[in-house]
Amino acid sequence: MLTAANLRRNKNQAVIIGLLILISALFLNVGLVMYLRMDDHFDKRAEELNAPHWIAFHEGGPDMERVEFLRQVEGVADVEYDTILFRTMTLTIPAVSASHMVRNIIVPYNESQRMNPPYLLGDSISLEGNGIYLPYFMAAGVALGTEVNITINEERFVFTLAGVTEEMVFGSIWGSARLYVSEAMFRELKEAYPESIWGLVSARMEDINDTPLLASRYAAEYANKNIWTNSLSYIRDGRTATPLIVAVIIVSFSVILLLVGLCVIRFNIINNIEENTVNIGVQKAMGYRNRQIIAAVLAQFGLVAASGGIAGLLLAQAVFPWVNGIIRNMYGLPWHPLFDVPIMGVSLSGILFTVTAFALIAARRLLKLHPLNALRGGITTHSFRRVWFPLDKTPGRLTVLLGLKQLFHHKKQGAMLGIIIACTSFACLAGAGLHYNFNVNRDEMIRTITGELPDVIFFLHDAEALAGLRERVGNRPEVRRVNVGGSTSAQSTFTVNGSYLNFALVQDFIGFAGYELLAGRFPMHDNEIVMGAVAMAERGLRIGDWVYIRNHTDKTDYPYLITGSTQSMNHSGMICVAAMKRLDVNVTFGTLNVVLLPRHDLNEFISSVLEAEGGIIENARNMAALSEDEYAAIGGIFSAIAYAVLAAVSCVVSLILYLVIKTSIRRRRRELGIQKALGYTTLQLMNQSAINITPIIAVGAIVGVVGGYFGFNPLFVMFTRGFGIAHANLPVPMGWMVGLCAGLVLLAYAVAMLTAWRIRKISAYALVTE
Amino acid sequence: MKKPILTTTKLCKTFSHGGIQQHVLKNMDMDIYEGDFTVVMGPSGAGKSTLLYALSGMDKPTLGAISFAGQDISGLSNDRLAVFRRDNCGFVFQQMYLLDNMNILDNVLAAGLLVNRNKKEVVRRAKDLLTRLDLDEMNWRKFPAQVSGGEAQRAAIARALVNTPKIIFADEPTGALNSANGTRVLDALTEVNRQGQSIVMVTHDLRCAYRGNRVLYIRDGGIVGECDLGAYESGDTARHEKLRSFLIGMGW
């Protein structure tokens, strides 16, 4: 009964708190489901589609010897071989303005394909003629029959979209895409581009955890050839890395929103106690026990939290298609995780428990209220010991001074508002920072995540020709430096002190700009390596320590000195050829990384090199364009998150200001009536109410934004540490910070003025006739 | 010849509650004169307070016109009425209605600084008024909840006077006070009137009415009697008797 009465009396507050909890529950559910279920979903689909655990490309036509070799490796359950066309091409779908420049593989549709057979999502039409199946990330939502253009060496092929496939290995912007065409079309393309014919070997292990062993065996066996390998777990990590970071951000934001909701609940409870002191006194006088009154408060907020929480969880189900849309390019799988009951249960219980516990703490002040004092309106609880801004002594305009007086008489409310604004502006700045670094100026983000990115990578037919090419290309006037391998072109898994770690392979460290290096120096001798700072910290290693790396051929562990700590996403260190040779004497590289001097046309440079060295270069990859594509996809995700955060912050700030000002007007109804009787106009009183909160908003926004400025990089590191990032120095432009502060203050002032518009309804006459 | 400061023409005020209309003021024609201490009396529900708040621009009439110094105020917007009140009127209420989060001095200044931007002048006048109303410096810094009812009401009078309004409206100013405090408040109002300010006071209390020089008696929404008492002199028993006779004649 008491609960129902409380809810009836505070309908608006209940709605606002319910909305805050709703948004918080929505974000929490979405974030938790992404964080806890995405990897599982990937693994489950990989099993359902019988995806290969490991793949390797090799140049030229069928090479069944490799298949036979792999079949002999211990732990291999199945091996499959396909002839493919493998090369960089530009794929555009003009109808939806989509463009992808990726090193794709083109294969004929083959029903007998065992590993990740073509799994069509939705309807399909015949592949005969110029039909093509595209992976989900490229063509989700595109109508069948839509024109698809593929440009290879400036020659354009026009296809018709015949279906959309679900791809585990070749289905994301993070890696290659597999395109299915008809047998006849494949033959035609093969004849047109014989140099692009490659072999694809796929293997499944009895235990997927043994994949690194297979990779090592294969690398040792075919070390003198130009090989490309990849593992399903590495692909999964790459495809889910960004969505998982996004998930952590979403969960963090939902926690901030929940904290905001808790502050509002506290404000509400204390406010209600002060407003209804007499009613509480009457209840106590009637014989209600403290426990009963507090239980009513808890039930009131418990009900509101439950309603908001359940609504938020249900709404989250409607948001998942949008989430799937924004992560599609990276994750590449259709994912609709509806009604995950365990996570919904955990989300709701967590929210309910926190709200109830917080409400209990806030409601405990009821215990201190003596019935007699309560009946007297709690007069003894009021203390007016300090006169803030005495009008006779303080200079300034009357409206401003009255607003400031109001502000200082409600310090706790002001503090709550300040904390809320600081939290939300902090979140807002972090979102804006991500948006800036992924979409506006990516340089520092690329340095942080990828390290030094070459402008172009040349892939050679024969690794023997590399030394000559390196010298000739290095002597070109437009070239700043050349190197072999590099963090983006080659990587391998090693057994370091007994555990598997991915290392980036480089020829040497000469000319490296050193973006990856956090401390120490790059190796100079063949018994030196640099290791990822996170991997070192996790293993308690420091610069100057020795680690043992296993040579799988002679089964011996070789000692290496750690000379420096590095960072790069998904790599745990870097190793050069000289150091590699201790583990594998035959190691060679077939790729050349080139960094150009500024202001040189990349396409012109590539054409010029291909013209001069065409015979030995199998392919050239424009890394600048590729990274642009990849970072644009990641940037799109973070932009969506930044906008969602901004929208949620605007919504939350508006709701809270509405609540605070409305409550304040209700409390001050008498005072406002008196002021109107004295001759204050509605506009003056509205301004007074708005000015009352503006300094708090400004201070809160400045604290939040400055906190965000200093906290953004540590926070980014915290979220990405699991992927190998140990240090970040991402910039947040001063103009954005000032703009954010100004925007929040203006928004707050506008909301305050709009909410205070209800003051017009308060009349001096009503005061005396009430 | 007295000059009217407030004039009503066919003044009507009707309230509606749940479809039922209550005509509180009915076609009332009257004048309030400059410098007069006009007392409005009548039985409960006669429309005394409604008349006071209509005259002061706190409420709008349903029909008819009210002119203040020749200017029609009945059609003004709420904000224009607020400006009218701040420039021309002072109010003393039964419940004081001081702003309880401000001290006594700030309560007076909050009204004074609204009209006059010369802070020094307003502060000086506010302090002068408070002193004249027997509120010493210690009281200035106290909050309304920390002073007696009489002190709070005198502070309210100081607030009403700080802008030197042309007219002061008082609604049962002693209704919540004990006898001694009531007398002090009435003394203060009388003193103000002697200095030339017009006062309109609604009261049930004979002691209050006795201070006026003109008593209007209203019943059923109209003026049914008027008594001219002349200037107040302390201990004037003849004046007292005249008022008593008038009120008995009115059925009071």
PDB file of N, CA, C and O in Angstrom, chain A residues 23-50:
ATOM      1  N   ILE A  23      18.036   2.106 -20.288  1.00  0.00           N
ATOM      2  CA  ILE A  23      19.185   2.321 -21.181  1.00  0.00           C
ATOM      3  C   ILE A  23      20.387   1.526 -20.664  1.00  0.00           C
ATOM      4  O   ILE A  23      21.115   0.899 -21.432  1.00  0.00           O
ATOM      5  N   SER A  24      20.561   1.557 -19.341  1.00  0.00           N
ATOM      6  CA  SER A  24      21.694   0.848 -18.751  1.00  0.00           C
ATOM      7  C   SER A  24      21.574  -0.663 -19.010  1.00  0.00           C
ATOM      8  O   SER A  24      22.542  -1.319 -19.408  1.00  0.00           O
ATOM      9  N   ALA A  25      20.371  -1.204 -18.790  1.00  0.00           N
ATOM     10  CA  ALA A  25      20.167  -2.651 -18.995  1.00  0.00           C
ATOM     11  C   ALA A  25      20.369  -3.015 -20.455  1.00  0.00           C
ATOM     12  O   ALA A  25      20.950  -4.063 -20.773  1.00  0.00           O
ATOM     13  N   LEU A  26      19.915  -2.129 -21.320  1.00  0.00           N
ATOM     14  CA  LEU A  26      20.064  -2.372 -22.764  1.00  0.00           C
ATOM     15  C   LEU A  26      21.550  -2.493 -23.126  1.00  0.00           C
ATOM     16  O   LEU A  26      21.981  -3.477 -23.727  1.00  0.00           O
ATOM     17  N   PHE A  27      22.321  -1.491 -22.711  1.00  0.00           N
ATOM     18  CA  PHE A  27      23.753  -1.495 -23.021  1.00  0.00           C
ATOM     19  C   PHE A  27      24.437  -2.694 -22.348  1.00  0.00           C
ATOM     20  O   PHE A  27      25.284  -3.346 -22.944  1.00  0.00           O
ATOM     21  N   LEU A  28      24.058  -2.953 -21.087  1.00  0.00           N
ATOM     22  CA  LEU A  28      24.705  -4.041 -20.343  1.00  0.00           C
ATOM     23  C   LEU A  28      24.466  -5.374 -21.044  1.00  0.00           C
ATOM     24  O   LEU A  28      25.393  -6.173 -21.235  1.00  0.00           O
ATOM     25  N   ASN A  29      23.210  -5.596 -21.434  1.00  0.00           N
ATOM     26  CA  ASN A  29      22.885  -6.863 -22.081  1.00  0.00           C
ATOM     27  C   ASN A  29      23.608  -7.007 -23.419  1.00  0.00           C
ATOM     28  O   ASN A  29      24.203  -8.053 -23.704  1.00  0.00           O
ATOM     29  N   VAL A  30      23.582  -5.942 -24.200  1.00  0.00           N
ATOM     30  CA  VAL A  30      24.243  -6.001 -25.509  1.00  0.00           C
ATOM     31  C   VAL A  30      25.746  -6.255 -25.319  1.00  0.00           C
ATOM     32  O   VAL A  30      26.338  -7.135 -25.954  1.00  0.00           O
ATOM     33  N   GLY A  31      26.354  -5.499 -24.393  1.00  0.00           N
ATOM     34  CA  GLY A  31      27.794  -5.623 -24.160  1.00  0.00           C
ATOM     35  C   GLY A  31      28.174  -6.998 -23.652  1.00  0.00           C
ATOM     36  O   GLY A  31      29.124  -7.615 -24.143  1.00  0.00           O
ATOM     37  N   LEU A  32      27.407  -7.492 -22.668  1.00  0.00           N
ATOM     38  CA  LEU A  32      27.740  -8.804 -22.086  1.00  0.00           C
ATOM     39  C   LEU A  32      27.569  -9.919 -23.116  1.00  0.00           C
ATOM     40  O   LEU A  32      28.397 -10.829 -23.195  1.00  0.00           O
ATOM     41  N   VAL A  33      26.487  -9.846 -23.875  1.00  0.00           N
ATOM     42  CA  VAL A  33      26.265 -10.895 -24.884  1.00  0.00           C
ATOM     43  C   VAL A  33      27.403 -10.886 -25.897  1.00  0.00           C
ATOM     44  O   VAL A  33      27.941 -11.936 -26.260  1.00  0.00           O
ATOM     45  N   MET A  34      27.799  -9.673 -26.328  1.00  0.00           N
ATOM     46  CA  MET A  34      28.908  -9.599 -27.293  1.00  0.00           C
ATOM     47  C   MET A  34      30.183 -10.163 -26.679  1.00  0.00           C
ATOM     48  O   MET A  34      30.916 -10.922 -27.303  1.00  0.00           O
ATOM     49  N   TYR A  35      30.444  -9.751 -25.431  1.00  0.00           N
ATOM     50  CA  TYR A  35      31.705 -10.127 -24.790  1.00  0.00           C
ATOM     51  C   TYR A  35      31.766 -11.630 -24.498  1.00  0.00           C
ATOM     52  O   TYR A  35      32.793 -12.267 -24.684  1.00  0.00           O
ATOM     53  N   LEU A  36      30.646 -12.166 -24.039  1.00  0.00           N
ATOM     54  CA  LEU A  36      30.678 -13.555 -23.569  1.00  0.00           C
ATOM     55  C   LEU A  36      30.278 -14.586 -24.629  1.00  0.00           C
ATOM     56  O   LEU A  36      30.570 -15.766 -24.483  1.00  0.00           O
ATOM     57  N   ARG A  37      29.575 -14.130 -25.652  1.00  0.00           N
ATOM     58  CA  ARG A  37      29.016 -15.121 -26.585  1.00  0.00           C
ATOM     59  C   ARG A  37      29.616 -15.093 -27.981  1.00  0.00           C
ATOM     60  O   ARG A  37      29.384 -16.022 -28.750  1.00  0.00           O
ATOM     61  N   MET A  38      30.331 -14.040 -28.330  1.00  0.00           N
ATOM     62  CA  MET A  38      30.779 -13.924 -29.712  1.00  0.00           C
ATOM     63  C   MET A  38      31.783 -15.021 -30.081  1.00  0.00           C
ATOM     64  O   MET A  38      31.655 -15.679 -31.112  1.00  0.00           O
ATOM     65  N   ASP A  39      32.758 -15.225 -29.212  1.00  0.00           N
ATOM     66  CA  ASP A  39      33.748 -16.273 -29.471  1.00  0.00           C
ATOM     67  C   ASP A  39      33.067 -17.640 -29.569  1.00  0.00           C
ATOM     68  O   ASP A  39      33.370 -18.444 -30.455  1.00  0.00           O
ATOM     69  N   ASP A  40      32.125 -17.871 -28.640  1.00  0.00           N
ATOM     70  CA  ASP A  40      31.405 -19.157 -28.647  1.00  0.00           C
ATOM     71  C   ASP A  40      30.641 -19.338 -29.947  1.00  0.00           C
ATOM     72  O   ASP A  40      30.605 -20.426 -30.519  1.00  0.00           O
ATOM     73  N   HIS A  41      30.004 -18.217 -30.368  1.00  0.00           N
ATOM     74  CA  HIS A  41      29.228 -18.281 -31.602  1.00  0.00           C
ATOM     75  C   HIS A  41      30.147 -18.611 -32.771  1.00  0.00           C
ATOM     76  O   HIS A  41      29.824 -19.462 -33.616  1.00  0.00           O
ATOM     77  N   PHE A  42      31.315 -17.992 -32.791  1.00  0.00           N
ATOM     78  CA  PHE A  42      32.268 -18.242 -33.874  1.00  0.00           C
ATOM     79  C   PHE A  42      32.672 -19.720 -33.867  1.00  0.00           C
ATOM     80  O   PHE A  42      32.652 -20.398 -34.899  1.00  0.00           O
ATOM     81  N   ASP A  43      33.025 -20.195 -32.675  1.00  0.00           N
ATOM     82  CA  ASP A  43      33.471 -21.596 -32.566  1.00  0.00           C
ATOM     83  C   ASP A  43      32.361 -22.560 -32.963  1.00  0.00           C
ATOM     84  O   ASP A  43      32.599 -23.560 -33.646  1.00  0.00           O
ATOM     85  N   LYS A  44      31.139 -22.227 -32.534  1.00  0.00           N
ATOM     86  CA  LYS A  44      30.009 -23.112 -32.820  1.00  0.00           C
ATOM     87  C   LYS A  44      29.751 -23.171 -34.324  1.00  0.00           C
ATOM     88  O   LYS A  44      29.599 -24.250 -34.904  1.00  0.00           O
ATOM     89  N   ARG A  45      29.741 -21.992 -34.960  1.00  0.00           N
ATOM     90  CA  ARG A  45      29.505 -21.972 -36.403  1.00  0.00           C
ATOM     91  C   ARG A  45      30.664 -22.660 -37.134  1.00  0.00           C
ATOM     92  O   ARG A  45      30.453 -23.339 -38.143  1.00  0.00           O
ATOM     93  N   ALA A  46      31.878 -22.472 -36.599  1.00  0.00           N
ATOM     94  CA  ALA A  46      33.040 -23.117 -37.239  1.00  0.00           C
ATOM     95  C   ALA A  46      32.870 -24.628 -37.221  1.00  0.00           C
ATOM     96  O   ALA A  46      33.168 -25.310 -38.208  1.00  0.00           O
ATOM     97  N   GLU A  47      32.364 -25.151 -36.123  1.00  0.00           N
ATOM     98  CA  GLU A  47      32.142 -26.596 -36.037  1.00  0.00           C
ATOM     99  C   GLU A  47      31.001 -27.024 -36.947  1.00  0.00           C
ATOM    100  O   GLU A  47      31.075 -28.021 -37.656  1.00  0.00           O
ATOM    101  N   GLU A  48      29.912 -26.227 -36.919  1.00  0.00           N
ATOM    102  CA  GLU A  48      28.742 -26.581 -37.733  1.00  0.00           C
ATOM    103  C   GLU A  48      29.079 -26.559 -39.224  1.00  0.00           C
ATOM    104  O   GLU A  48      28.560 -27.355 -39.989  1.00  0.00           O
ATOM    105  N   LEU A  49      29.939 -25.623 -39.612  1.00  0.00           N
ATOM    106  CA  LEU A  49      30.294 -25.520 -41.036  1.00  0.00           C
ATOM    107  C   LEU A  49      31.554 -26.330 -41.361  1.00  0.00           C
ATOM    108  O   LEU A  49      32.060 -26.257 -42.472  1.00  0.00           O
ATOM    109  N   ASN A  50      32.033 -27.038 -40.366  1.00  0.00           N
ATOM    110  CA  ASN A  50      33.219 -27.889 -40.563  1.00  0.00           C
ATOM    111  C   ASN A  50      34.395 -27.053 -41.102  1.00  0.00           C
ATOM    112  O   ASN A  50      35.058 -27.441 -42.069  1.00  0.00           O
TER     113      ASN A  50
END
